[in-house]
PDB file of C-alpha atoms in Angstrom:
ATOM      1  CA  PRO O  19     192.648  84.883  83.847  1.00 79.00           C
ATOM      2  CA  ARG O  20     194.940  83.009  81.574  1.00 82.00           C
ATOM      3  CA  LEU O  21     191.992  81.079  80.116  1.00 90.00           C
ATOM      4  CA  ALA O  22     190.063  84.361  78.916  1.00 86.00           C
ATOM      5  CA  ASP O  23     192.113  85.621  75.664  1.00 84.00           C
ATOM      6  CA  GLU O  24     191.987  81.792  74.965  1.00 87.00           C
ATOM      7  CA  VAL O  25     188.334  81.828  75.344  1.00 86.00           C
ATOM      8  CA  ALA O  26     188.206  84.999  73.513  1.00 83.00           C
ATOM      9  CA  ASN O  27     190.091  83.650  70.481  1.00 82.00           C
ATOM     10  CA  ALA O  28     187.583  80.453  70.510  1.00 82.00           C
ATOM     11  CA  PHE O  29     184.523  82.651  70.179  1.00 78.00           C
ATOM     12  CA  GLU O  30     186.813  84.643  67.557  1.00 78.00           C
ATOM     13  CA  PHE O  31     186.603  81.622  65.719  1.00 76.00           C
ATOM     14  CA  PHE O  32     182.886  81.498  65.128  1.00 74.00           C
ATOM     15  CA  LYS O  33     183.223  85.053  63.425  1.00 78.00           C
ATOM     16  CA  HIS O  34     186.371  84.550  60.882  1.00 76.00           C
ATOM     17  CA  ASN O  35     186.193  79.910  60.971  1.00 70.00           C
ATOM     18  CA  PHE O  36     189.087  80.552  58.685  1.00 66.00           C
ATOM     19  CA  GLN O  37     191.341  81.725  61.908  1.00 66.00           C
ATOM     20  CA  HIS O  38     192.958  78.782  63.498  1.00 72.00           C
ATOM     21  CA  PHE O  39     194.236  79.719  67.330  1.00 78.00           C
ATOM     22  CA  ASP O  40     197.358  77.845  69.048  1.00 84.00           C
ATOM     23  CA  TYR O  41     195.422  77.582  72.290  1.00 87.00           C
ATOM     24  CA  GLU O  42     197.585  76.630  75.357  1.00 91.00           C
ATOM     25  CA  HIS O  43     195.539  75.640  77.926  1.00 94.00           C
ATOM     26  CA  LEU O  44     192.051  74.620  75.864  1.00 94.00           C
ATOM     27  CA  VAL O  45     191.856  71.893  74.678  1.00 95.00           C
ATOM     28  CA  VAL O  46     189.349  72.386  71.137  1.00 91.00           C
ATOM     29  CA  SER O  47     187.186  70.237  69.083  1.00 91.00           C
ATOM     30  CA  PRO O  48     188.143  69.110  65.968  1.00 91.00           C
ATOM     31  CA  PHE O  49     191.300  70.248  65.784  1.00 89.00           C
ATOM     32  CA  LYS O  50     193.498  68.233  69.239  1.00 94.00           C
ATOM     33  CA  MET O  51     190.635  67.350  71.559  1.00 96.00           C
ATOM     34  CA  ARG O  52     191.140  63.628  70.157  1.00 96.00           C
ATOM     35  CA  LYS O  53     194.707  63.870  70.025  1.00 97.00           C
ATOM     36  CA  PHE O  54     194.810  65.281  73.173  1.00 97.00           C
ATOM     37  CA  PHE O  55     192.676  62.811  75.471  1.00 98.00           C
ATOM     38  CA  THR O  56     194.907  60.016  73.175  1.00 98.00           C
ATOM     39  CA  ASN O  57     197.838  61.515  74.877  1.00 98.00           C
ATOM     40  CA  CYS O  58     196.109  61.779  78.432  1.00 98.00           C
ATOM     41  CA  ILE O  59     195.082  57.874  78.369  1.00 98.00           C
ATOM     42  CA  ASP O  60     198.497  56.833  76.620  1.00 98.00           C
ATOM     43  CA  LYS O  61     199.895  58.396  79.882  1.00 98.00           C
ATOM     44  CA  GLU O  62     198.233  56.101  81.952  1.00 98.00           C
ATOM     45  CA  ILE O  63     198.993  53.132  80.055  1.00 98.00           C
ATOM     46  CA  LYS O  64     202.954  53.911  80.316  1.00 98.00           C
ATOM     47  CA  LEU O  65     202.441  54.298  83.904  1.00 98.00           C
ATOM     48  CA  ALA O  66     200.318  51.603  84.220  1.00 98.00           C
ATOM     49  CA  LYS O  67     203.245  48.954  82.656  1.00 97.00           C
ATOM     50  CA  LYS O  68     205.954  50.525  84.678  1.00 98.00           C
ATOM     51  CA  GLY O  69     203.614  48.880  87.777  1.00 97.00           C
ATOM     52  CA  LYS O  70     202.942  52.580  88.720  1.00 97.00           C
ATOM     53  CA  ASN O  71     199.325  53.728  89.941  1.00 97.00           C
ATOM     54  CA  ALA O  72     197.162  54.674  86.627  1.00 98.00           C
ATOM     55  CA  TRP O  73     193.796  55.573  86.966  1.00 98.00           C
ATOM     56  CA  MET O  74     191.777  58.080  85.215  1.00 98.00           C
ATOM     57  CA  ILE O  75     187.383  58.523  85.525  1.00 98.00           C
ATOM     58  CA  LEU O  76     185.632  59.532  82.719  1.00 98.00           C
ATOM     59  CA  LYS O  77     182.167  61.360  82.763  1.00 96.00           C
ATOM     60  CA  MET O  78     180.028  62.424  79.447  1.00 95.00           C
ATOM     61  CA  ASN O  79     177.057  61.744  77.847  1.00 92.00           C
ATOM     62  CA  SER O  80     178.120  59.203  75.024  1.00 94.00           C
ATOM     63  CA  LEU O  81     181.232  56.963  74.630  1.00 96.00           C
ATOM     64  CA  ILE O  82     180.488  55.559  70.836  1.00 97.00           C
ATOM     65  CA  ASP O  83     183.796  56.605  69.264  1.00 97.00           C
ATOM     66  CA  PRO O  84     185.265  53.945  68.330  1.00 97.00           C
ATOM     67  CA  GLY O  85     189.497  55.005  68.334  1.00 97.00           C
ATOM     68  CA  MET O  86     188.230  56.372  72.019  1.00 98.00           C
ATOM     69  CA  MET O  87     186.451  53.368  73.402  1.00 98.00           C
ATOM     70  CA  GLN O  88     189.953  50.804  71.635  1.00 97.00           C
ATOM     71  CA  LYS O  89     191.908  53.199  74.054  1.00 98.00           C
ATOM     72  CA  ILE O  90     190.231  52.984  77.428  1.00 98.00           C
ATOM     73  CA  VAL O  91     190.249  49.159  76.677  1.00 97.00           C
ATOM     74  CA  GLU O  92     193.996  49.452  75.723  1.00 98.00           C
ATOM     75  CA  ALA O  93     194.106  51.152  78.997  1.00 98.00           C
ATOM     76  CA  GLY O  94     192.279  48.388  81.009  1.00 97.00           C
ATOM     77  CA  GLU O  95     193.973  45.710  79.522  1.00 96.00           C
ATOM     78  CA  ALA O  96     197.252  47.621  80.779  1.00 97.00           C
ATOM     79  CA  GLY O  97     196.163  47.281  84.227  1.00 97.00           C
ATOM     80  CA  VAL O  98     194.803  51.398  84.289  1.00 98.00           C
ATOM     81  CA  LYS O  99     191.675  51.368  86.713  1.00 98.00           C
ATOM     82  CA  VAL O 100     189.012  52.709  85.212  1.00 98.00           C
ATOM     83  CA  GLN O 101     186.132  54.606  86.292  1.00 98.00           C
ATOM     84  CA  LEU O 102     182.835  55.665  83.339  1.00 97.00           C
ATOM     85  CA  ILE O 103     179.996  57.237  84.373  1.00 95.00           C
ATOM     86  CA  VAL O 104     178.105  57.329  81.117  1.00 94.00           C
ATOM     87  CA  ARG O 105     174.549  58.963  80.912  1.00 89.00           C
ATOM     88  CA  GLY O 106     173.391  57.425  77.347  1.00 87.00           C
ATOM     89  CA  ILE O 107     175.003  55.881  74.865  1.00 90.00           C
ATOM     90  CA  PHE O 108     178.318  53.203  75.584  1.00 93.00           C
ATOM     91  CA  GLY O 109     179.506  51.280  73.499  1.00 94.00           C
ATOM     92  CA  ILE O 110     181.983  49.109  75.316  1.00 95.00           C
ATOM     93  CA  ARG O 111     181.370  45.544  74.930  1.00 92.00           C
ATOM     94  CA  MET O 112     182.521  44.873  78.301  1.00 91.00           C
ATOM     95  CA  THR O 113     183.760  40.889  79.058  1.00 89.00           C
ATOM     96  CA  GLU O 114     184.567  39.996  82.179  1.00 90.00           C
ATOM     97  CA  GLU O 115     188.448  40.179  81.508  1.00 89.00           C
ATOM     98  CA  LEU O 116     187.380  44.308  80.828  1.00 89.00           C
ATOM     99  CA  THR O 117     186.135  44.168  84.090  1.00 92.00           C
ATOM    100  CA  ARG O 118     189.204  43.502  86.001  1.00 94.00           C
ATOM    101  CA  ASN O 119     189.963  47.090  85.855  1.00 97.00           C
ATOM    102  CA  ILE O 120     187.379  49.445  83.829  1.00 97.00           C
ATOM    103  CA  SER O 121     184.371  50.068  85.512  1.00 96.00           C
ATOM    104  CA  ALA O 122     180.768  51.447  83.825  1.00 95.00           C
ATOM    105  CA  ILE O 123     177.776  53.309  85.677  1.00 93.00           C
ATOM    106  CA  SER O 124     175.088  55.190  84.221  1.00 89.00           C
ATOM    107  CA  ILE O 125     173.078  57.832  86.298  1.00 81.00           C
ATOM    108  CA  VAL O 126     169.324  58.027  85.161  1.00 76.00           C
ATOM    109  CA  ASP O 127     166.076  59.053  86.809  1.00 71.00           C
ATOM    110  CA  LYS O 128     166.073  62.149  89.227  1.00 68.00           C
ATOM    111  CA  TYR O 129     170.158  61.632  89.671  1.00 65.00           C
ATOM    112  CA  LEU O 130     170.361  62.725  85.665  1.00 66.00           C
ATOM    113  CA  GLU O 131     172.834  65.469  84.624  1.00 72.00           C
ATOM    114  CA  HIS O 132     174.954  66.460  81.996  1.00 78.00           C
ATOM    115  CA  SER O 133     178.647  67.640  83.002  1.00 87.00           C
ATOM    116  CA  ARG O 134     181.117  65.954  81.006  1.00 95.00           C
ATOM    117  CA  ILE O 135     184.770  65.863  83.081  1.00 97.00           C
ATOM    118  CA  PHE O 136     187.876  63.689  81.669  1.00 98.00           C
ATOM    119  CA  LEU O 137     190.447  63.066  85.379  1.00 98.00           C
ATOM    120  CA  PHE O 138     193.448  61.495  85.011  1.00 98.00           C
ATOM    121  CA  GLY O 139     195.900  60.697  87.842  1.00 98.00           C
ATOM    122  CA  ASN O 140     198.714  61.487  85.861  1.00 97.00           C
ATOM    123  CA  ASN O 141     201.284  60.199  88.050  1.00 97.00           C
ATOM    124  CA  GLY O 142     200.289  61.850  91.431  1.00 96.00           C
ATOM    125  CA  ASN O 143     199.781  65.796  89.515  1.00 97.00           C
ATOM    126  CA  GLU O 144     195.857  65.206  88.483  1.00 97.00           C
ATOM    127  CA  LYS O 145     194.666  66.411  85.300  1.00 98.00           C
ATOM    128  CA  MET O 146     191.236  67.662  85.286  1.00 98.00           C
ATOM    129  CA  TYR O 147     189.110  69.150  82.408  1.00 98.00           C
ATOM    130  CA  ILE O 148     185.392  69.874  81.835  1.00 97.00           C
ATOM    131  CA  SER O 149     184.109  69.656  78.343  1.00 95.00           C
ATOM    132  CA  SER O 150     181.513  70.518  76.587  1.00 89.00           C
ATOM    133  CA  ALA O 151     182.016  67.925  74.489  1.00 94.00           C
ATOM    134  CA  ASP O 152     181.554  63.726  74.724  1.00 94.00           C
ATOM    135  CA  TRP O 153     183.446  60.967  73.224  1.00 96.00           C
ATOM    136  CA  MET O 154     181.443  60.581  69.744  1.00 96.00           C
ATOM    137  CA  PRO O 155     183.136  60.973  66.100  1.00 95.00           C
ATOM    138  CA  ARG O 156     180.517  64.117  65.262  1.00 95.00           C
ATOM    139  CA  ASN O 157     182.667  65.786  68.420  1.00 94.00           C
ATOM    140  CA  LEU O 158     185.775  64.972  68.025  1.00 95.00           C
ATOM    141  CA  ASN O 159     185.602  65.490  64.190  1.00 94.00           C
ATOM    142  CA  ARG O 160     183.287  67.869  63.275  1.00 92.00           C
ATOM    143  CA  ARG O 161     181.773  69.792  66.182  1.00 91.00           C
ATOM    144  CA  PHE O 162     183.679  72.708  67.707  1.00 88.00           C
ATOM    145  CA  GLU O 163     183.735  71.625  71.412  1.00 92.00           C
ATOM    146  CA  ILE O 164     185.822  72.255  73.438  1.00 93.00           C
ATOM    147  CA  ALA O 165     187.517  70.921  77.140  1.00 96.00           C
ATOM    148  CA  CYS O 166     188.805  73.562  79.437  1.00 96.00           C
ATOM    149  CA  PRO O 167     191.817  72.415  82.733  1.00 97.00           C
ATOM    150  CA  VAL O 168     190.824  73.046  85.773  1.00 97.00           C
ATOM    151  CA  TYR O 169     193.128  74.566  87.439  1.00 96.00           C
ATOM    152  CA  ASN O 170     191.430  75.881  90.673  1.00 95.00           C
ATOM    153  CA  THR O 171     192.027  73.337  93.368  1.00 96.00           C
ATOM    154  CA  GLU O 172     189.068  74.262  95.658  1.00 98.00           C
ATOM    155  CA  ILE O 173     186.510  73.391  92.067  1.00 97.00           C
ATOM    156  CA  GLN O 174     188.681  70.104  91.530  1.00 97.00           C
ATOM    157  CA  ASP O 175     187.937  69.267  95.004  1.00 97.00           C
ATOM    158  CA  GLU O 176     184.300  70.138  94.708  1.00 97.00           C
ATOM    159  CA  LEU O 177     184.422  68.284  91.545  1.00 97.00           C
ATOM    160  CA  LYS O 178     185.905  65.208  92.576  1.00 97.00           C
ATOM    161  CA  GLU O 179     183.483  65.354  95.613  1.00 96.00           C
ATOM    162  CA  MET O 180     181.039  64.787  93.285  1.00 93.00           C
ATOM    163  CA  LEU O 181     182.923  61.883  91.217  1.00 94.00           C
ATOM    164  CA  ASN O 182     182.966  59.930  93.987  1.00 94.00           C
ATOM    165  CA  ILE O 183     179.824  60.328  95.269  1.00 91.00           C
ATOM    166  CA  GLN O 184     177.874  59.504  91.713  1.00 90.00           C
ATOM    167  CA  LEU O 185     180.490  56.342  91.602  1.00 92.00           C
ATOM    168  CA  LYS O 186     178.557  54.902  95.225  1.00 89.00           C
ATOM    169  CA  ASP O 187     176.298  52.740  94.644  1.00 68.00           C
TER     170      ASP O 187
END
């Protein structure tokens, strides 16, 4: 129920695109998604610099936005454990130094699917989002895209199980 009114506002935007809404739960691009996920990564970087457990699992179809790629590299360099599942276009040039904290895989063939899941350790208070958006300039800058928090712990557990299966060899 806490998401339904915001979803209605999202559809209202399509009828009257001059109206913008403040969303408490949904993360909407092109208005706030880039900044929101940048802040999530920054939190993990701060945790890592304090010597705390910092990690994120990011699953998407494409990762080619220069700013977001740089932020992921910055996180890895700071000690954040980053696990990437990117189905298609992947723009980070992986070096031996980066692979200490960043792993990246692609899933193809009969296991191919298109879900986008962003999971942040958040100092033990995990935050999970599902989304329509890849991290590409067009998705973050020009398209109307939504990321939705996953609040239900049973659904979170199911999605984490799926991610863990996909991260296995």
